[in-house]
Coordinates of C-alpha atoms and ligand atoms in Angstrom, one line a residue:
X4 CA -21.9 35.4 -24.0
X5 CA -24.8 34.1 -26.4
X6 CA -24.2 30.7 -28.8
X7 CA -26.0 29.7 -31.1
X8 CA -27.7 26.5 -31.8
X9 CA -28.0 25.1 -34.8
X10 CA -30.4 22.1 -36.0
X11 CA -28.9 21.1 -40.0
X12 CA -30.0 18.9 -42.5
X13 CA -33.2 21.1 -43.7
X14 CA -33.0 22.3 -47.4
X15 CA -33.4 26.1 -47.6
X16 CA -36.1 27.6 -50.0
X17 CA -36.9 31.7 -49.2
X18 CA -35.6 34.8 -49.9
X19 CA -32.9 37.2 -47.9
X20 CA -32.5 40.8 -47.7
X21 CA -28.7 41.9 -47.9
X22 CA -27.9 44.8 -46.0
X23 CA -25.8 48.0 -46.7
X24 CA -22.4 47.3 -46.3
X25 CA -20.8 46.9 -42.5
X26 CA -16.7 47.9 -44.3
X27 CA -18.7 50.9 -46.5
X28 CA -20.4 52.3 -43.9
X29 CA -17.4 52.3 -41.5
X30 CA -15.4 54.1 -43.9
X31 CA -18.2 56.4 -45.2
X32 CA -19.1 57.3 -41.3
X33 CA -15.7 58.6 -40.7
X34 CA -16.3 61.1 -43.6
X35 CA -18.6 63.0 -41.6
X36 CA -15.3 64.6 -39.8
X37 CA -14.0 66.1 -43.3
X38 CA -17.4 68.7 -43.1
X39 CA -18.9 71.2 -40.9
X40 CA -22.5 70.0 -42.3
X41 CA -24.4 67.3 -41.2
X42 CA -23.9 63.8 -43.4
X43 CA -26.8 61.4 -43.5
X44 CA -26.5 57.6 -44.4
X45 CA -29.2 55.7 -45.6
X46 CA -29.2 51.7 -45.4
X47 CA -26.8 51.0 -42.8
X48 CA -26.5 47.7 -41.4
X49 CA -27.6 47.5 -37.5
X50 CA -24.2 46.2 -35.7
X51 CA -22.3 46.3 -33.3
X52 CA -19.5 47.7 -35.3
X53 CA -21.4 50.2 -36.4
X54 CA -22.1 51.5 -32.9
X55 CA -18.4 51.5 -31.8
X56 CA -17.9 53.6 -34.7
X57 CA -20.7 56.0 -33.5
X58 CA -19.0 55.6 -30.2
X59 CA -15.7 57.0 -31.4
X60 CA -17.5 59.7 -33.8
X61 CA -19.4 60.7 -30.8
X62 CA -15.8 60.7 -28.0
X63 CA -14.8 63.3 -31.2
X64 CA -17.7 65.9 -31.2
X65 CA -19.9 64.4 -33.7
X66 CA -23.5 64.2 -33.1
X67 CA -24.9 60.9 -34.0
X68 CA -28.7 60.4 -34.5
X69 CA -29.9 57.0 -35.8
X70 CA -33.3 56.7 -36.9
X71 CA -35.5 53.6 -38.2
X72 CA -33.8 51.3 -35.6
X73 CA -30.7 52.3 -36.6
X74 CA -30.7 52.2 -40.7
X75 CA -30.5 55.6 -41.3
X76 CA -28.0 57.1 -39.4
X77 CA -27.0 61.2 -38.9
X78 CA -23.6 62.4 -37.9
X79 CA -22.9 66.0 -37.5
X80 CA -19.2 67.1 -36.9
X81 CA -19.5 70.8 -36.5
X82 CA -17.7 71.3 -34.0
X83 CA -14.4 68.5 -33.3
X84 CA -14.6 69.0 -29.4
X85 CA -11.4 66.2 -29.6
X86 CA -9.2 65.3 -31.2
X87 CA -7.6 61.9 -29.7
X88 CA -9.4 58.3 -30.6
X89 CA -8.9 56.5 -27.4
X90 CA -7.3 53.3 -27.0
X91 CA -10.4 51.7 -25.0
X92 CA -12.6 52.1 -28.3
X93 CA -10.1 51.7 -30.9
X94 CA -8.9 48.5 -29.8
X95 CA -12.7 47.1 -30.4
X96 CA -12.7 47.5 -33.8
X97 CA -9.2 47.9 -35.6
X98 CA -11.2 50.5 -38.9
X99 CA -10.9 52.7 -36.2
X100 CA -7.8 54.1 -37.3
X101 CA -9.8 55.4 -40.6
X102 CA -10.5 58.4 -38.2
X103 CA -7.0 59.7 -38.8
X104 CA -6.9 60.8 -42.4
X105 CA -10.1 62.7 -42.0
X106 CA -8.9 64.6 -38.6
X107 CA -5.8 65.5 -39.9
X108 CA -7.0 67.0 -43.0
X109 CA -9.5 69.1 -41.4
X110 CA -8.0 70.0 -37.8
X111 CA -4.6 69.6 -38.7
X112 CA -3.4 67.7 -35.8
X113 CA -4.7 64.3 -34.1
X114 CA -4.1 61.2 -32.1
X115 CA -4.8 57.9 -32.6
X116 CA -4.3 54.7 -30.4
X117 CA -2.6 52.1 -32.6
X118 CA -5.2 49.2 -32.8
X119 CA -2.6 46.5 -32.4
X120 CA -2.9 42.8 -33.3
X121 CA -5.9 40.8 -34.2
X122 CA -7.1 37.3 -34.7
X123 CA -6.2 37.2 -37.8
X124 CA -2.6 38.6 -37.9
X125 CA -0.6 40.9 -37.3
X126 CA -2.3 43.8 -39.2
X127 CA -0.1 46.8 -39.0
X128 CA -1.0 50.5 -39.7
X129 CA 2.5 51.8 -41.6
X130 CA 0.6 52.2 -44.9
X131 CA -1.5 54.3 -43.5
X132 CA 0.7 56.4 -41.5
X133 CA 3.2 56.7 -44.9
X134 CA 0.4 57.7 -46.5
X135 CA 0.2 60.7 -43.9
X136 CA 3.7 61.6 -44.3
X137 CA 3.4 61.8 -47.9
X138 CA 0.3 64.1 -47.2
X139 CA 2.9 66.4 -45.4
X140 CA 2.2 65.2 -41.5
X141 CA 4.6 64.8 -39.3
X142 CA 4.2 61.5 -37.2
X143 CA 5.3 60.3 -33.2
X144 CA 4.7 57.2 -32.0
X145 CA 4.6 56.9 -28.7
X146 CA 2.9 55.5 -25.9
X147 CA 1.1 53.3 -28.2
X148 CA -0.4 56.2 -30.3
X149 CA -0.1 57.5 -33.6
X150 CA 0.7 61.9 -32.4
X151 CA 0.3 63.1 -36.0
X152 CA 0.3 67.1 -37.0
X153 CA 0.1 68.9 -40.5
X154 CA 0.3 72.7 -39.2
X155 CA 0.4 73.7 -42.3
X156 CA -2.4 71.7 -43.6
X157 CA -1.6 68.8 -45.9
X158 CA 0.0 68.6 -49.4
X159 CA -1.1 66.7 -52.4
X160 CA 1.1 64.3 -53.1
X161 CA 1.6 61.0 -55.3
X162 CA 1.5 58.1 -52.9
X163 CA 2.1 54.3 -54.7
X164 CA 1.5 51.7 -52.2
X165 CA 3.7 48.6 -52.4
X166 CA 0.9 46.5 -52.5
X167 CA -3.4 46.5 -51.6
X168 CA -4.3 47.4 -48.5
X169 CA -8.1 49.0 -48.6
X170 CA -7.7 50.5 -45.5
X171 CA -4.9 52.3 -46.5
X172 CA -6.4 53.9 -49.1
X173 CA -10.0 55.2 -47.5
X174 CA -8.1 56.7 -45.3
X175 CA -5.5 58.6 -47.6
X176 CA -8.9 58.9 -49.7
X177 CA -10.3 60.9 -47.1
X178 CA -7.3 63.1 -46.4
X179 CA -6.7 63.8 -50.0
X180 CA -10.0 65.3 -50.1
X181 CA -9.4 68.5 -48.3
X182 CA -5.6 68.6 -48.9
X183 CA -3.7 71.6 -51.2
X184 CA -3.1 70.0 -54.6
X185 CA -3.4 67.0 -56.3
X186 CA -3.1 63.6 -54.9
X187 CA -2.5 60.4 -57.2
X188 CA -2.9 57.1 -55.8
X189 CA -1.0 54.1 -56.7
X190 CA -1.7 50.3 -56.7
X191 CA -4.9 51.7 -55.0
X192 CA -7.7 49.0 -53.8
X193 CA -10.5 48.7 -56.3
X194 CA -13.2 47.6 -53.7
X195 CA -16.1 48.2 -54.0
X196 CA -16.3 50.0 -50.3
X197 CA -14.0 52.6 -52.3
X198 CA -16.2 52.9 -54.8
X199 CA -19.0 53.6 -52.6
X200 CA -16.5 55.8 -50.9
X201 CA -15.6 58.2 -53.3
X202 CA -18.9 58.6 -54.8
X203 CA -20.3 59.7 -51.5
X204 CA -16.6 62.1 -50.9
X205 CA -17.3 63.3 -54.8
X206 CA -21.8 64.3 -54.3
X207 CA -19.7 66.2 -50.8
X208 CA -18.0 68.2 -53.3
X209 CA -14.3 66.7 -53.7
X210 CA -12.7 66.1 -56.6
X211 CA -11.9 62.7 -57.6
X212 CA -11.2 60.4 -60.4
X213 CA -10.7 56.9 -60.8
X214 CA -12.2 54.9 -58.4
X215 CA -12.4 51.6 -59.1
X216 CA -9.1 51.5 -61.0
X217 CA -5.7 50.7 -59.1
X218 CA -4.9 54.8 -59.4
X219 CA -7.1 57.2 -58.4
X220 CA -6.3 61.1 -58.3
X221 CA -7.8 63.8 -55.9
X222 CA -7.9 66.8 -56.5
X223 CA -7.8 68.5 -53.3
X224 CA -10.6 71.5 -52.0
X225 CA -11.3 74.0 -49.5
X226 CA -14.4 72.9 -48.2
X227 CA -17.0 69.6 -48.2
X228 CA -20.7 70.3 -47.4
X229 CA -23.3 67.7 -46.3
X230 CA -25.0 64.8 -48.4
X231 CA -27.6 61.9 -47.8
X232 CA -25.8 58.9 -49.4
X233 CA -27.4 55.2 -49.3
X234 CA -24.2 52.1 -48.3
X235 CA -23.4 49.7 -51.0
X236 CA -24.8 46.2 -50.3
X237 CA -22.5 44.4 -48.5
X238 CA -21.0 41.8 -51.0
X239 CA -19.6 40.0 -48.0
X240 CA -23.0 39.5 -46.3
X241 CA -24.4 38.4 -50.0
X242 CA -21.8 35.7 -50.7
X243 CA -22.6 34.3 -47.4
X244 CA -26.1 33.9 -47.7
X245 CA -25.5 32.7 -51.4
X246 CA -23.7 29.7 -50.2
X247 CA -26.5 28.6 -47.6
X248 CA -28.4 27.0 -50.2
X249 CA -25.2 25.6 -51.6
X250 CA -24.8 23.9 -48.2
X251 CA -28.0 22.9 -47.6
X252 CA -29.8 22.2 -51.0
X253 CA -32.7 24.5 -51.8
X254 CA -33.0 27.8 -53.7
X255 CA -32.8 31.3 -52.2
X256 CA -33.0 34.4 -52.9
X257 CA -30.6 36.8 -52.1
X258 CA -32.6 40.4 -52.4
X259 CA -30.1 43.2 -53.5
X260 CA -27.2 41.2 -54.8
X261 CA -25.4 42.4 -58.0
X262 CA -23.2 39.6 -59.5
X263 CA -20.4 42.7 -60.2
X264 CA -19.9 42.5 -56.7
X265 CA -19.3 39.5 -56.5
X266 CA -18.0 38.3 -60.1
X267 CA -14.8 36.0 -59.1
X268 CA -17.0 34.2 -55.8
X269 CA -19.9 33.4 -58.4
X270 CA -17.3 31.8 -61.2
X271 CA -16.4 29.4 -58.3
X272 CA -20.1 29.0 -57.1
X273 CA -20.8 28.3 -60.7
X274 CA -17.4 25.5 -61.0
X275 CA -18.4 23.8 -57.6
X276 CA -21.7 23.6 -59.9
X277 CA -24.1 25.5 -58.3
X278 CA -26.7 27.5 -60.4
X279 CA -26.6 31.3 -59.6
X280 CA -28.6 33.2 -61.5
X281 CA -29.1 37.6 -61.5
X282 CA -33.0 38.5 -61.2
X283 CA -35.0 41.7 -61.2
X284 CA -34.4 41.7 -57.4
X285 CA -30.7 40.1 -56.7
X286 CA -28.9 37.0 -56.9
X287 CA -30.8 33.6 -56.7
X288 CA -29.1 30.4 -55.9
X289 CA -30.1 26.8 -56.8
X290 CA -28.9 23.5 -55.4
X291 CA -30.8 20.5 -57.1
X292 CA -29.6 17.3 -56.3
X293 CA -25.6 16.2 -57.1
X294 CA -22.2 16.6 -55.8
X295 CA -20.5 19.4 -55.0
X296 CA -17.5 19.8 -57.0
X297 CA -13.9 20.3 -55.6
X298 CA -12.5 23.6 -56.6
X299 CA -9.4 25.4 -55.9
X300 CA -9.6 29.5 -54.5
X301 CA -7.2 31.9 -54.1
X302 CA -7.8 34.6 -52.0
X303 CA -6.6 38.0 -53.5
X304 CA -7.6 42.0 -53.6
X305 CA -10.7 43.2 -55.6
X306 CA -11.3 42.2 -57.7
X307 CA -10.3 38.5 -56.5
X308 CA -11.7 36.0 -54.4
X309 CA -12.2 37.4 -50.8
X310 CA -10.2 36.7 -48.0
X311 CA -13.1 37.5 -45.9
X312 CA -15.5 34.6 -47.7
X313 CA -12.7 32.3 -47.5
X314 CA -14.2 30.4 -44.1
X315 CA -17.7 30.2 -45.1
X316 CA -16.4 28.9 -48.8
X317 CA -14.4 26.5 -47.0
X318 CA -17.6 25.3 -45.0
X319 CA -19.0 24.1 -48.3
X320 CA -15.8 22.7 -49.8
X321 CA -15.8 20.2 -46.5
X322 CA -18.6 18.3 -48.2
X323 CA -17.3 18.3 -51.7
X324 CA -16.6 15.2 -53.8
X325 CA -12.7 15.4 -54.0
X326 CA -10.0 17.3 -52.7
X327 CA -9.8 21.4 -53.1
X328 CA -7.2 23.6 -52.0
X329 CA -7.5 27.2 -50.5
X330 CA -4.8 29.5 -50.7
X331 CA -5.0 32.7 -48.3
X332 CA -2.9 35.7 -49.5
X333 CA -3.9 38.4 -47.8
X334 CA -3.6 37.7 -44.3
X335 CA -1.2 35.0 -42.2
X336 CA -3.4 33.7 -39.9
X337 CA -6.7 33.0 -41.2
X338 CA -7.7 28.9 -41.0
X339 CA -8.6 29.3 -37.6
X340 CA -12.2 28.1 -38.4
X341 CA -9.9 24.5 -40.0
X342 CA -9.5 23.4 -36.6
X343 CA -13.2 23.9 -35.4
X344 CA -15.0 22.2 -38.7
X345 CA -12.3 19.4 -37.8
X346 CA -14.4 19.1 -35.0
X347 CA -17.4 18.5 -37.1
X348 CA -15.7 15.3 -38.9
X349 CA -14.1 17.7 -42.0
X350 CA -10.7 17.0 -43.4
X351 CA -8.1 19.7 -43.6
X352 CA -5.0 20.1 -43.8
X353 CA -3.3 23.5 -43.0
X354 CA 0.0 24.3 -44.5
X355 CA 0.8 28.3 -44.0
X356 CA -1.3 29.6 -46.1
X357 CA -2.8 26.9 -47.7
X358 CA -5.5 25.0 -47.0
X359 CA -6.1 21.2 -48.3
X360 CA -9.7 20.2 -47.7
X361 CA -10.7 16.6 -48.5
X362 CA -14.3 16.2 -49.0
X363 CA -16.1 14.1 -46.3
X364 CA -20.0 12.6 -47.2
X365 CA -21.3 14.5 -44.5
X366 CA -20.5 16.6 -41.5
X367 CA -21.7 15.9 -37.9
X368 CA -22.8 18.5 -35.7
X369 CA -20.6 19.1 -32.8
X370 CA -20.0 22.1 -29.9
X371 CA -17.5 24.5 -32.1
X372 CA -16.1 28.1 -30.9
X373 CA -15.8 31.0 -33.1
X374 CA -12.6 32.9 -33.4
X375 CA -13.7 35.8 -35.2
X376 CA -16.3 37.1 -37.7
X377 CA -16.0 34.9 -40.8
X378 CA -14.8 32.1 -38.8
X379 CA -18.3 32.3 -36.7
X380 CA -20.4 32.1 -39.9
X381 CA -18.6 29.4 -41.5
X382 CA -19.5 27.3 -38.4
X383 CA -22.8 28.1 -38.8
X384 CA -23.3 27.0 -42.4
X385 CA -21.3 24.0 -41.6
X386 CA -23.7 23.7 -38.8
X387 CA -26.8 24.0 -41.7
X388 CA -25.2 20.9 -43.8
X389 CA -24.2 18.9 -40.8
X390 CA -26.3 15.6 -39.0
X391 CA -27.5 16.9 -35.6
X392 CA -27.0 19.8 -33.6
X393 CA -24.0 22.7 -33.6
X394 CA -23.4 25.0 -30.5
X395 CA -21.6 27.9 -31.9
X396 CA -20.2 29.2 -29.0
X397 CA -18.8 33.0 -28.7
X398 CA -20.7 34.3 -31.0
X399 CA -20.1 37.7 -30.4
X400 CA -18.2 38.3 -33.4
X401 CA -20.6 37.4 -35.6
X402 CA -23.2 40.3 -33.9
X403 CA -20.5 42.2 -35.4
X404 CA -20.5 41.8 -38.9
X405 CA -24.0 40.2 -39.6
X406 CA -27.8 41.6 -38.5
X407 CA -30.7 39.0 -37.2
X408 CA -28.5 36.1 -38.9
X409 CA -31.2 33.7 -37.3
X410 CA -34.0 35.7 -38.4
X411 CA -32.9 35.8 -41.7
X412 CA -31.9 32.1 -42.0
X413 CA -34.9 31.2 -40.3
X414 CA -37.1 32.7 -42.3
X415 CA -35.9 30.3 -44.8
X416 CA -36.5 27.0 -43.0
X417 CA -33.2 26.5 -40.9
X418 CA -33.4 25.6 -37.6
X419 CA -31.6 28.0 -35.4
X420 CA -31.7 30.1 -32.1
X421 CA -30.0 32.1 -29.9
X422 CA -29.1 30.9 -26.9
X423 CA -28.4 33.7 -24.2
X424 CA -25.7 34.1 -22.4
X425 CA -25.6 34.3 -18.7
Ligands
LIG20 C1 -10.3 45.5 -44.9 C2 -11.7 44.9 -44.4 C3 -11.5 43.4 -44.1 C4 -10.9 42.7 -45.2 C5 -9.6 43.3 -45.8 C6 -9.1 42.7 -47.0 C7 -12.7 46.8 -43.4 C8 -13.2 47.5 -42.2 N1 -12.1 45.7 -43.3 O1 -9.4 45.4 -43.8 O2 -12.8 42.9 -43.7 O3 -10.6 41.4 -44.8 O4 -9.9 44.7 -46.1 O5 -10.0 42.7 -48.0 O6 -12.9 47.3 -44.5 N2 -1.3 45.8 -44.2 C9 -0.1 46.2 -43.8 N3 0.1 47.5 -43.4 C10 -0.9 48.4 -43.4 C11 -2.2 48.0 -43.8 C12 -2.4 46.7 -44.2 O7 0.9 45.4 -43.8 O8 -0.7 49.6 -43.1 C13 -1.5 44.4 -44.6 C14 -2.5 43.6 -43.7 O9 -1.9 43.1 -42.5 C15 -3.0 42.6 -44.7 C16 -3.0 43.3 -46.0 O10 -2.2 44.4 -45.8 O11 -2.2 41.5 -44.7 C17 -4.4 43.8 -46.5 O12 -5.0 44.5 -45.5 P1 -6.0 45.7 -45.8 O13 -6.5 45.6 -47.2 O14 -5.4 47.0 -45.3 O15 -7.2 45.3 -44.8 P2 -8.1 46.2 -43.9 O16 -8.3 47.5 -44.5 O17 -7.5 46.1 -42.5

């Protein structure tokens, strides 16, 4: 397994590219299955993720084709040639089960292995499969799948979730689409992923209104037809690179960011007293010289803080003058990065689901492990601020959420390399 070996204490001055989205383009690929015509998507990021989605598209009938090294990528679902997402790719990647929704609405019937557990928590599936039954299919579980069948077709319905979940909604999104009826969603997530969504479901030809608020109705029709459609930046990519200069000191350039996706992490960048600043071509932040300040975050849906820039926020909160507290609401288990920047002289004190970081003067670098994707880029930031050499070891997580992360941090003046695994 590769590690990677970063060299911190250099300032960063440069500019970044932000990719299309890694959570749009997994729920935008699964789309393809709702339409007989080809779908084409244009700035997709090049991940692993990506290609275990293509994997499963592909064990389904689709034909994927992936041109310019894998940023624009074709899927054509003609022809479903199966209708079962196997266990052995599903538990990869847990958006798998976003295949569901779309299978059902347009074949009626499908299985699904239930992606179990992860790092992170527990992460269950029942709002999605309620959101199914509402639609009118009849779910089994058994044998660790999800057997679910709409013979009929599925039914319009109003669906209120009892609280955020953005999976949940993609994939009642994409049932809705071709369901009889109207559907209304409820406490629907905002994201901007769903945003992205339904404007790619609605130039296909469905119906839909209110995206972006917490209700959005469908209104369901007979048929989608094909579309080129171009991934939201990924927001999540964005803030991360946003905060190397924050870590390190120097100014860079983050090419593609919008501050409206990414409103409540800048008002937080701007109170730890960083300068962050829109141009013509993204998001530009400054460090000058001064103290971090301590700052408190709360995790929370759209359009909140991010759970999933919680780690790498935590990275720069290590070196902060005072003490700030992180509060995690969306998922149970997700300080498992804490531990590791302990390791690189950080103080922090885990309490469920909050976090109490102390700021220390500086952080030392130190061999570290990375227990899943944000976790793994956290370490690497806090390897970018810290005296001496980091190891990030198990990096393989990070390959799949974030393209040529040394490249692109590199090309701004850190010092960092792969190191290959055996
Ligand atoms: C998506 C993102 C992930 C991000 C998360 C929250 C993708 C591929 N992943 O994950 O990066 O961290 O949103 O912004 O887009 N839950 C249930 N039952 C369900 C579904 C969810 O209890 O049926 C719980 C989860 O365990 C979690 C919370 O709801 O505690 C929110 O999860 P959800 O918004 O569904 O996250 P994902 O869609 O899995």
């Amino acid at each position: 397994m590769d590690s990677i070996l970063v060299t911190g204490g250099t300032a960063l001055h440069g500019e970044i590219p932000i990719a299309g989205a890694k959570n749009a383009c997994l729920t935008l690929m699964p789309a393809t299955l709702l339409s007989e015509d080809p779908i084409t998507l244009t700035n997709a990021p090049r991940l692993s993720d990506i290609k275990t989605m293509g994997t499963l598209l592909e064990s389904l009938g689709t034909e994927v084709t992936s041109m310019q090294d894998g940023k624009v990528l074709t899927m054509s679902s003609h022809n479903l040639t199966n209708l079962t997402a196997d266990y052995d790719i599903v538990r990869k990647m847990r958006a798998s089960i976003l295949v569901l929704g779309p299978m059902l609405a347009r074949a009626g019937q499908a299985i699904a292995s239930l992606p179990g557990g992860c790092a992170i928590g527990a992460r269950p599936v029942d709002l999605h499969l309620k959101a199914m039954e509402a639609l009118g299919a009849q779910i089994e579980l058994r044998d660790g799948y999800v057997h679910a069948k709409a013979p009929q077709g599925l039914k319009g319905a109003t669906i209120e979730f009892p609280f955020v979940s953005v999976g949940a909604t993609e994939n009642a999104l994409l049932a809705a689409t071709l369901a009889r009826g109207t559907t209304i969603l409820k406490q629907a997530a905002r994201e901007p992923e769903i945003v992205d969504l339904a404007e790619c479901l609605i130039a296909m030809g469905a119906q839909i209104d209110g995206h972006g608020t917490s209700t959005i109705t469908i209104q369901g029709v007979d048929r989608l037809h094909g579309v080129t459609h171009p991934v939201v930046t990924d927001r999540i990519e964005l803030g991360t690179y946003m905060l190397a200069p924050a870590v390190t000191g120097g100014e860079v350039e983050c090419i593609g960011g919008k501050i409206e996706l990414i409103e409540a992490f800048c008002e937080k960048l701007d109170a730890a007293g960083l300068s962050v600043e829109q141009t013509q071509r993204g998001l530009k932040v400054k460090r000058t010289n001064g103290d971090i300040k301590a700052i408190n975050v709360t995790t929370e849906p759209f359009p909140g803080f991010p759970t999933d820039l919680q780690a790498q926020m935590m990275a720069l909160l290590c070196t902060a003058n005072g003490t700030s507290v992180l509060e995690e609401k969306i998922f149970e288990n997700r300080f498992m990065h804490a531990p590791e920047l302990a390791r690189m002289g950080a103080q922090i004190e885990v309490n469920g689901g909050m976090a109490t970081v102390t700021g220390v003067e500086r952080l030392k670098g130190a061999p570290v492990m990375a227990t899943d994707l944000r976790a793994s880029v956290s370490l690497i930031l806090a390897g970018l601020a810290a005296e001496g050499e980091t190891l990030v070891n198990r990096v393989y997580h990070l390959d799949r959420g974030y393209e040529r992360v040394e490249e692109k941090l590199g090309n701004c003046g850190a010092k960092i390399e792969r190191i290959k695994g055996q």
